[in-house]
Amino acid sequence: MPVRPTAPLILAATLAATAGLTACGGGSGSDPDTVKVAYNRSTDNKIRFKDNHLAEVKKQFEKANPGKKVKLIPIQAQDNDYATKVQQMMRSPKTAPDLVYEDTFRINSDIKAGYLRPLDDYLAKWKTWDQFVDTAKSAAKAEDGKTYGVPDGTDTRGLWFNKEIFAKAGLPADWSPKNWNEILEAARTIKKKVPGVTPLNVYTGKARARPP
């Protein structure tokens, strides 16, 4: 089972971006001493780890930067609804947050829309950036080669395969791809020799049950 470290979430920001954060492309608010941070709050009211984490970050930031304030803007919504609400906020300098949590796959579309700005100049002066692993850094890079985000966490994705299907397709039982091209080649082989097979992307996390 090959695994691939990824950085699914980055922290993105507006023109008032502080060192080490990604940026959206519009000014927000009239108070230069207040940084507004929009983030996705879980729809499960029992889950508040991100709220608690950001509250602690806010406390530390304000202590280290006297006179500066952080305003947290929780948006309680499912992922797609959250993305829609954030994009609506970023359309106007009056409502755009200074920092926003964003899924990495949304970066390029938001850059083209003019919502994000690169942070390379900030990151060049931020020593902590050197401590980030390369895969996390690359996840925050856009198609133009510039960095628009700083991941605050990573995860590891697993790729599982059915040995019986692989045998029918003539693929080895000890298949261990070294890159995406080998994965795509195996997928094409299966599609050709074992038609009707459907690959699945499954999120595994907190268990949820439906009533019978």
XYZ file of N, CA and C in Angstrom:
636
model
N 0.837 -1.190 0.000
C 0.000 0.000 0.000
C 0.874 1.242 0.000
N 1.045 1.930 -1.121
C 1.844 3.142 -1.153
C 1.112 4.266 -0.444
N 1.859 5.129 0.198
C 1.245 6.258 0.883
C 1.876 7.542 0.390
N 1.145 8.615 0.521
C 1.624 9.895 0.023
C 1.267 10.981 1.024
N 2.270 11.673 1.610
C 1.962 12.759 2.530
C 1.393 13.941 1.770
N 0.365 14.543 2.296
C -0.252 15.687 1.644
C -0.512 16.784 2.653
N -0.792 17.972 2.161
C -1.156 19.092 3.026
C -2.488 19.629 2.542
N -3.590 19.078 3.002
C -4.889 19.426 2.467
C -5.393 20.804 2.834
N -4.907 21.361 3.929
C -5.399 22.662 4.352
C -4.268 23.667 4.485
N -4.512 24.881 4.019
C -3.565 25.955 4.222
C -4.305 27.120 4.848
N -3.559 28.049 5.380
C -4.148 29.258 5.928
C -3.900 30.368 4.929
N -4.956 30.966 4.403
C -4.836 31.968 3.355
C -5.219 33.340 3.875
N -4.699 34.390 3.237
C -4.879 35.729 3.786
C -5.142 36.799 2.743
N -5.624 37.985 3.197
C -5.860 39.121 2.310
C -4.658 40.048 2.316
N -4.809 41.256 1.851
C -3.687 42.177 1.717
C -3.020 42.502 3.039
N -3.703 42.269 4.134
C -3.118 42.540 5.444
C -2.358 41.338 5.964
N -1.914 40.482 5.056
C -1.265 39.232 5.448
C -0.052 39.476 6.327
N 0.115 38.624 7.335
C 1.288 38.684 8.192
C 2.267 37.616 7.745
N 3.492 37.700 8.205
C 4.543 36.784 7.761
C 4.150 35.338 7.975
N 4.375 34.541 6.948
C 4.154 33.113 7.060
C 2.786 32.626 6.690
N 1.931 33.451 6.102
C 0.577 33.018 5.768
C 0.281 33.293 4.309
N -0.644 32.538 3.720
C -1.009 32.777 2.326
C -1.990 33.932 2.222
N -2.181 34.441 1.029
C -2.950 35.668 0.923
C -4.021 35.660 -0.136
N -5.140 36.283 0.171
C -6.201 36.540 -0.789
C -5.989 37.931 -1.349
N -6.584 38.190 -2.523
C -6.264 39.442 -3.168
C -7.197 40.581 -2.930
N -7.608 40.979 -1.850
C -8.369 42.195 -1.692
C -8.172 42.678 -0.305
N -8.124 43.981 -0.073
C -7.986 44.486 1.273
C -9.223 44.160 2.060
N -9.117 44.112 3.366
C -10.297 43.798 4.144
C -10.359 44.662 5.376
N -11.475 45.349 5.563
C -11.665 46.119 6.774
C -10.864 47.405 6.751
N -11.061 48.236 7.782
C -10.400 49.523 7.842
C -9.403 49.608 8.986
N -9.325 48.600 9.832
C -8.428 48.609 10.975
C -7.151 47.844 10.645
N -6.036 48.547 10.440
C -4.787 47.872 10.071
C -4.173 47.065 11.211
N -4.672 47.256 12.419
C -4.124 46.552 13.574
C -4.922 45.310 13.952
N -5.946 44.999 13.175
C -6.768 43.821 13.447
C -6.716 42.858 12.265
N -6.379 41.620 12.542
C -6.319 40.584 11.512
C -7.538 39.685 11.657
N -8.336 39.604 10.610
C -9.547 38.780 10.635
C -9.258 37.411 10.016
N -9.580 36.368 10.759
C -9.290 35.002 10.328
C -10.587 34.208 10.175
N -10.887 33.776 8.960
C -12.076 32.956 8.701
C -11.668 31.489 8.646
N -12.442 30.654 9.304
C -12.123 29.228 9.305
C -13.394 28.404 9.383
N -13.271 27.152 9.002
C -14.411 26.247 8.968
C -14.625 25.606 10.333
N -15.764 25.916 10.947
C -16.116 25.288 12.223
C -16.936 24.034 11.938
N -16.624 22.970 12.627
C -17.323 21.701 12.426
C -18.821 21.845 12.686
N -19.609 21.138 11.887
C -21.058 21.148 12.101
C -21.443 20.288 13.298
N -20.490 19.516 13.784
C -20.697 18.730 15.004
C -20.292 19.600 16.188
N -21.256 20.009 16.977
C -20.984 20.932 18.075
C -20.067 20.355 19.147
N -19.828 19.048 19.093
C -18.929 18.428 20.060
C -17.465 18.535 19.624
N -17.253 18.903 18.360
C -15.891 18.992 17.831
C -15.476 20.458 17.764
N -14.526 20.826 18.594
C -14.088 22.216 18.658
C -12.566 22.329 18.737
N -11.851 21.330 18.218
C -10.394 21.381 18.337
C -9.793 22.542 17.552
N -10.367 22.857 16.378
C -9.831 23.972 15.601
C -10.109 25.297 16.304
N -11.296 25.425 16.891
C -11.634 26.635 17.642
C -10.643 26.836 18.784
N -10.387 25.755 19.515
C -9.477 25.837 20.656
C -8.052 26.154 20.215
N -7.650 25.539 19.108
C -6.302 25.773 18.581
C -6.128 27.234 18.172
N -7.085 27.769 17.426
C -6.978 29.147 16.960
C -7.093 30.147 18.101
N -7.863 29.810 19.107
C -7.974 30.689 20.274
C -6.615 30.812 20.967
N -5.888 29.702 21.017
C -4.555 29.722 21.625
C -3.569 30.489 20.745
N -3.673 30.306 19.417
C -2.813 31.040 18.487
C -3.081 32.538 18.605
N -4.337 32.910 18.695
C -4.729 34.318 18.864
C -4.093 34.900 20.125
N -4.172 34.150 21.197
C -3.616 34.590 22.476
C -2.109 34.808 22.371
N -1.415 33.859 21.757
C 0.035 33.954 21.622
C 0.436 35.100 20.697
N -0.304 35.265 19.601
C 0.013 36.321 18.635
C -0.154 37.701 19.259
N -1.258 37.904 19.949
C -1.520 39.213 20.549
C -0.517 39.530 21.656
N -0.047 38.496 22.350
C 0.954 38.699 23.398
C 2.298 39.086 22.789
N 2.628 38.447 21.657
C 3.907 38.713 20.999
C 3.890 39.992 20.175
N 2.689 40.503 19.876
C 2.556 41.707 19.045
C 1.619 42.703 19.719
N 2.107 43.418 20.728
C 1.270 44.391 21.451
C 0.618 45.396 20.505
N -0.652 45.640 20.714
C -1.379 46.586 19.872
C -2.053 45.944 18.680
N -1.709 44.689 18.390
C -2.323 43.966 17.283
C -3.402 43.024 17.817
N -4.479 42.894 17.072
C -5.590 42.048 17.489
C -5.929 41.023 16.412
N -6.459 39.899 16.841
C -6.922 38.854 15.926
C -8.407 38.647 16.158
N -9.181 38.768 15.088
C -10.622 38.528 15.165
C -10.930 37.214 14.454
N -11.393 36.233 15.198
C -11.725 34.934 14.618
C -13.140 34.943 14.053
N -13.283 34.429 12.831
C -14.590 34.385 12.166
C -14.927 32.929 11.845
N -15.581 32.227 12.762
C -15.950 30.830 12.500
C -17.120 30.737 11.538
N -17.018 29.853 10.565
C -18.103 29.615 9.615
C -18.508 28.153 9.753
N -19.647 27.924 10.368
C -20.101 26.557 10.622
C -20.841 26.039 9.401
N -20.192 25.147 8.667
C -20.781 24.647 7.421
C -20.024 23.419 6.944
N -20.668 22.645 6.069
C -19.986 21.545 5.397
C -18.941 22.130 4.451
N -17.988 21.309 4.011
C -16.853 21.809 3.240
C -17.251 22.649 2.033
N -18.144 22.142 1.181
C -18.523 22.875 -0.024
C -19.251 24.171 0.299
N -20.124 24.127 1.297
C -20.843 25.335 1.699
C -19.879 26.360 2.281
N -18.896 25.880 3.015
C -17.889 26.772 3.587
C -17.126 27.481 2.473
N -16.697 26.715 1.458
C -15.947 27.292 0.347
C -16.766 28.355 -0.375
N -18.050 28.089 -0.557
C -18.932 29.054 -1.223
C -19.045 30.337 -0.413
N -19.221 30.205 0.889
C -19.353 31.381 1.752
C -18.066 32.200 1.787
N -16.934 31.506 1.817
C -15.652 32.202 1.832
C -15.441 32.972 0.533
N -15.771 32.351 -0.602
C -15.619 33.034 -1.884
C -16.508 34.263 -1.965
N -17.699 34.171 -1.417
C -18.593 35.328 -1.384
C -17.997 36.450 -0.541
N -17.379 36.094 0.571
C -16.749 37.090 1.437
C -15.577 37.770 0.737
N -14.789 36.996 -0.034
C -13.584 37.525 -0.660
C -13.870 38.404 -1.872
N -15.097 38.438 -2.312
C -15.437 39.248 -3.486
C -15.428 40.742 -3.192
N -15.510 41.102 -1.931
C -15.554 42.517 -1.567
C -14.508 42.832 -0.502
N -13.754 43.935 -0.670
C -12.783 44.343 0.346
C -13.435 44.596 1.702
N -14.720 44.898 1.703
C -15.417 45.196 2.955
C -15.693 43.942 3.779
N -15.797 42.802 3.106
C -16.131 41.566 3.823
C -15.008 40.529 3.805
N -13.999 40.742 2.975
C -12.917 39.753 2.854
C -12.141 39.626 4.157
N -11.905 38.408 4.625
C -11.073 38.213 5.816
C -9.613 38.446 5.450
N -8.781 38.657 6.445
C -7.351 38.809 6.191
C -6.687 37.449 6.004
N -7.170 36.475 6.755
C -6.655 35.112 6.651
C -7.828 34.162 6.504
N -7.639 33.112 5.722
C -8.729 32.165 5.531
C -8.179 30.754 5.345
N -8.814 29.806 5.997
C -8.454 28.404 5.772
C -8.987 27.981 4.414
N -8.134 27.300 3.645
C -8.517 26.930 2.286
C -7.952 25.562 1.938
N -8.748 24.763 1.245
C -8.256 23.489 0.742
C -7.286 23.763 -0.399
N -6.194 23.013 -0.457
C -5.161 23.293 -1.448
C -5.662 23.192 -2.886
N -6.638 22.328 -3.145
C -7.099 22.173 -4.530
C -7.898 23.378 -5.012
N -8.224 24.296 -4.114
C -8.973 25.490 -4.514
C -8.062 26.679 -4.819
N -6.779 26.526 -4.579
C -5.862 27.654 -4.716
C -5.889 28.274 -6.110
N -5.677 27.439 -7.138
C -5.529 27.979 -8.490
C -6.765 28.721 -8.979
N -7.943 28.196 -8.692
C -9.164 28.877 -9.135
C -9.338 30.203 -8.407
N -8.962 30.260 -7.139
C -9.096 31.508 -6.390
C -8.044 32.529 -6.796
N -6.882 32.047 -7.245
C -5.860 32.963 -7.754
C -6.352 33.613 -9.040
N -6.915 32.792 -9.927
C -7.425 33.317 -11.193
C -8.559 34.309 -10.970
N -9.304 34.108 -9.884
C -10.406 35.018 -9.563
C -9.901 36.299 -8.902
N -8.614 36.334 -8.588
C -8.040 37.529 -7.983
C -8.180 37.592 -6.477
N -8.461 36.451 -5.848
C -8.686 36.440 -4.401
C -7.401 36.292 -3.588
N -6.375 35.656 -4.168
C -5.170 35.339 -3.408
C -3.952 36.084 -3.924
N -3.000 36.283 -3.025
C -1.733 36.898 -3.417
C -0.602 36.019 -2.904
N 0.551 36.016 -3.581
C 1.675 35.180 -3.154
C 2.324 35.686 -1.873
N 2.948 34.761 -1.155
C 3.590 35.097 0.115
C 5.097 34.874 0.086
N 5.655 34.712 -1.090
C 7.074 34.376 -1.194
C 7.979 35.384 -0.488
N 7.661 36.669 -0.590
C 8.485 37.691 0.062
C 8.448 37.547 1.580
N 7.271 37.192 2.113
C 7.151 36.980 3.555
C 7.931 35.734 3.979
N 7.745 34.668 3.227
C 8.348 33.388 3.586
C 9.870 33.426 3.509
N 10.415 34.259 2.624
C 11.864 34.375 2.488
C 12.494 34.936 3.762
N 11.700 35.668 4.545
C 12.201 36.277 5.785
C 11.816 35.470 7.022
N 11.048 34.394 6.823
C 10.525 33.609 7.942
C 11.360 32.346 8.114
N 12.190 32.295 9.143
C 13.114 31.179 9.343
C 12.394 29.851 9.576
N 11.226 29.907 10.195
C 10.490 28.676 10.494
C 10.088 27.927 9.224
N 9.963 28.643 8.119
C 9.570 28.024 6.853
C 10.548 26.929 6.440
N 11.811 27.057 6.836
C 12.823 26.053 6.495
C 12.574 24.726 7.199
N 11.753 24.745 8.249
C 11.480 23.524 9.004
C 10.343 22.705 8.394
N 9.620 23.270 7.434
C 8.523 22.554 6.787
C 9.079 21.534 5.796
N 8.463 20.365 5.737
C 8.897 19.349 4.772
C 8.529 19.804 3.361
N 9.284 19.335 2.385
C 9.099 19.794 1.007
C 7.704 19.496 0.463
N 7.138 18.332 0.832
C 5.811 17.990 0.321
C 4.756 18.966 0.830
N 4.910 19.441 2.061
C 3.967 20.413 2.611
C 4.130 21.757 1.910
N 5.369 22.131 1.639
C 5.620 23.393 0.941
C 5.027 23.370 -0.467
N 5.241 22.259 -1.166
C 4.767 22.173 -2.550
C 3.247 22.185 -2.632
N 2.579 21.711 -1.578
C 1.115 21.688 -1.583
C 0.539 23.090 -1.606
N 1.303 24.058 -1.126
C 0.821 25.436 -1.078
C 1.249 26.245 -2.299
N 1.917 25.578 -3.256
C 2.343 26.268 -4.469
C 1.275 26.181 -5.544
N 1.173 27.228 -6.324
C 0.177 27.275 -7.393
C 0.826 26.944 -8.730
N 0.031 26.974 -9.782
C 0.525 26.649 -11.120
C 1.588 27.633 -11.591
N 1.580 28.848 -11.037
C 2.562 29.849 -11.447
C 3.883 29.707 -10.696
N 3.989 28.686 -9.829
C 5.229 28.440 -9.111
C 5.389 29.237 -7.838
N 4.439 30.100 -7.541
C 4.514 30.920 -6.335
C 3.758 30.251 -5.186
N 4.139 30.600 -3.974
C 3.527 30.011 -2.786
C 2.444 30.928 -2.240
N 1.246 30.365 -2.087
C 0.108 31.158 -1.640
C -0.419 30.727 -0.274
N 0.217 29.730 0.329
C -0.316 29.258 1.596
C 0.722 28.627 2.489
N 0.375 28.526 3.755
C 1.206 27.846 4.745
C 0.373 26.745 5.379
N 0.703 25.487 5.125
C -0.060 24.386 5.723
C 0.106 24.387 7.238
N -0.976 24.154 7.945
C -0.875 24.062 9.404
C -0.954 22.605 9.850
N -0.963 21.700 8.889
C -0.984 20.282 9.216
C -0.941 19.464 7.934
N -0.613 18.203 8.058
C -0.598 17.310 6.905
C -1.266 15.995 7.283
N -1.534 15.187 6.302
C -2.025 13.844 6.576
C -1.377 12.880 5.588
N -1.621 11.621 5.770
C -1.058 10.600 4.887
C -2.190 9.823 4.243
N -2.205 9.767 2.934
C -3.252 9.078 2.193
C -2.771 7.690 1.771
N -3.601 6.697 1.939
C -3.248 5.338 1.550
C -3.939 4.921 0.263
N -3.286 4.078 -0.506
C -3.851 3.565 -1.749
C -3.972 2.048 -1.625
N -5.209 1.552 -1.574
C -5.465 0.123 -1.420
C -5.890 -0.472 -2.762
N -5.537 -1.756 -2.977
C -5.946 -2.385 -4.231
C -6.411 -3.818 -3.981
N -7.293 -4.279 -4.860
C -7.864 -5.621 -4.779
C -6.965 -6.592 -5.552
N -6.362 -7.539 -4.837
C -5.419 -8.461 -5.471
C -6.092 -9.352 -6.512
N -7.362 -9.680 -6.294
C -8.072 -10.522 -7.257
C -8.249 -9.787 -8.582
N -8.597 -8.519 -8.493
C -8.753 -7.717 -9.712
C -7.407 -7.540 -10.402
N -6.360 -7.329 -9.608
C -5.027 -7.184 -10.184
C -4.605 -8.457 -10.911
N -4.944 -9.612 -10.331
C -4.590 -10.890 -10.958
C -5.288 -11.034 -12.304
N -6.559 -10.643 -12.369
C -7.310 -10.715 -13.621
C -6.716 -9.783 -14.674
N -6.147 -8.674 -14.212
C -5.569 -7.703 -15.141
C -4.118 -8.024 -15.479
N -3.588 -9.071 -14.832
C -2.207 -9.449 -15.100
C -1.189 -8.598 -14.366
N -1.625 -7.946 -13.304
C -0.729 -7.104 -12.515
C -0.217 -7.882 -11.304
N 0.984 -7.599 -10.824
C 1.584 -8.361 -9.723
C 0.875 -8.142 -8.386
N 0.880 -9.190 -7.561
C 0.242 -9.111 -6.246
C 1.029 -8.229 -5.287
N 2.321 -8.052 -5.568
C 3.157 -7.209 -4.707
C 3.366 -5.822 -5.319
N 2.384 -5.379 -6.080
C 2.444 -4.077 -6.762
C 2.779 -2.964 -5.778
N 3.789 -2.191 -6.084
C 4.203 -1.089 -5.220
C 4.702 0.059 -6.095
N 3.805 0.910 -6.567
C 4.169 1.987 -7.489
C 5.104 3.007 -6.845
N 5.995 3.545 -7.649
C 6.953 4.537 -7.164
C 6.551 5.958 -7.533
N 5.588 6.108 -8.439
C 5.154 7.445 -8.844
C 3.741 7.372 -9.419
N 3.175 8.524 -9.722
C 1.800 8.586 -10.213
C 1.652 7.973 -11.602
N 2.712 8.043 -12.406
C 2.631 7.447 -13.743
C 2.394 5.940 -13.666
N 3.029 5.281 -12.699
C 2.833 3.841 -12.534
C 1.415 3.537 -12.053
N 0.866 4.414 -11.246
C -0.515 4.239 -10.780
C -1.487 4.393 -11.950
N -1.256 5.409 -12.772
C -2.122 5.641 -13.931
C -2.027 4.494 -14.934
N -0.837 3.957 -15.114
C -0.652 2.849 -16.043
C -1.413 1.614 -15.565
N -1.374 1.352 -14.254
C -2.119 0.219 -13.696
C -3.617 0.435 -13.867
N -4.064 1.667 -13.670
C -5.488 1.981 -13.822
C -5.945 1.757 -15.258
N -5.114 2.148 -16.211
C -5.459 1.960 -17.628
C -5.508 0.473 -17.977
N -4.590 -0.287 -17.399
C -4.560 -1.732 -17.648
C -5.820 -2.402 -17.119
N -6.219 -2.027 -15.910
C -7.433 -2.592 -15.310
C -8.662 -2.205 -16.123
N -8.718 -0.961 -16.544
C -9.864 -0.496 -17.325
C -9.993 -1.273 -18.631
N -8.863 -1.630 -19.215
C -8.864 -2.342 -20.487
C -9.178 -3.827 -20.320
N -8.573 -4.467 -19.296
C -8.688 -5.920 -19.147
C -9.801 -6.360 -18.197
N -10.195 -5.477 -17.289
C -11.274 -5.818 -16.345
C -12.298 -4.680 -16.353
N -13.029 -4.529 -17.442
C -13.993 -3.426 -17.538
C -15.082 -3.539 -16.475
N -15.578 -2.390 -16.080
C -16.647 -2.381 -15.084
C -16.164 -2.129 -13.669
N -14.848 -2.125 -13.469
C -14.292 -1.863 -12.134
C -14.334 -0.358 -11.855
N -14.801 0.009 -10.675
C -14.915 1.418 -10.304
C -14.001 1.740 -9.124
N -13.044 2.653 -9.290
C -12.179 3.043 -8.167
C -12.961 3.904 -7.176
N -12.575 3.850 -5.923
C -13.279 4.594 -4.881
C -12.322 5.477 -4.099
N -12.794 6.669 -3.753
C -12.069 7.552 -2.842
C -12.863 7.577 -1.547
N -12.311 7.015 -0.482
C -13.061 6.866 0.769
C -12.392 7.644 1.887
N -13.145 8.546 2.517
C -12.650 9.253 3.690
C -12.958 8.418 4.920
N -11.950 8.135 5.716
C -12.173 7.365 6.937
C -11.872 8.250 8.133
N -12.822 8.363 9.008
C -12.640 9.208 10.175
C -13.625 8.809 11.242
N -14.311 9.790 11.780
C -15.280 9.511 12.830
C -16.418 8.660 12.279
N -16.751 7.605 12.980
C -17.820 6.706 12.533
C -19.175 7.387 12.634
N -19.992 7.182 11.625
C -21.351 7.726 11.629
C -22.310 6.604 11.253
N -23.394 6.500 11.971
C -24.348 5.420 11.721
C -25.695 5.983 11.314
N -26.357 5.267 10.433
C -27.707 5.650 10.019
C -28.712 4.699 10.647
N -29.864 5.201 11.022
C -30.877 4.310 11.599
C -31.382 3.343 10.542
N -31.764 2.126 10.913
C -32.241 1.135 9.940
C -33.542 1.589 9.292
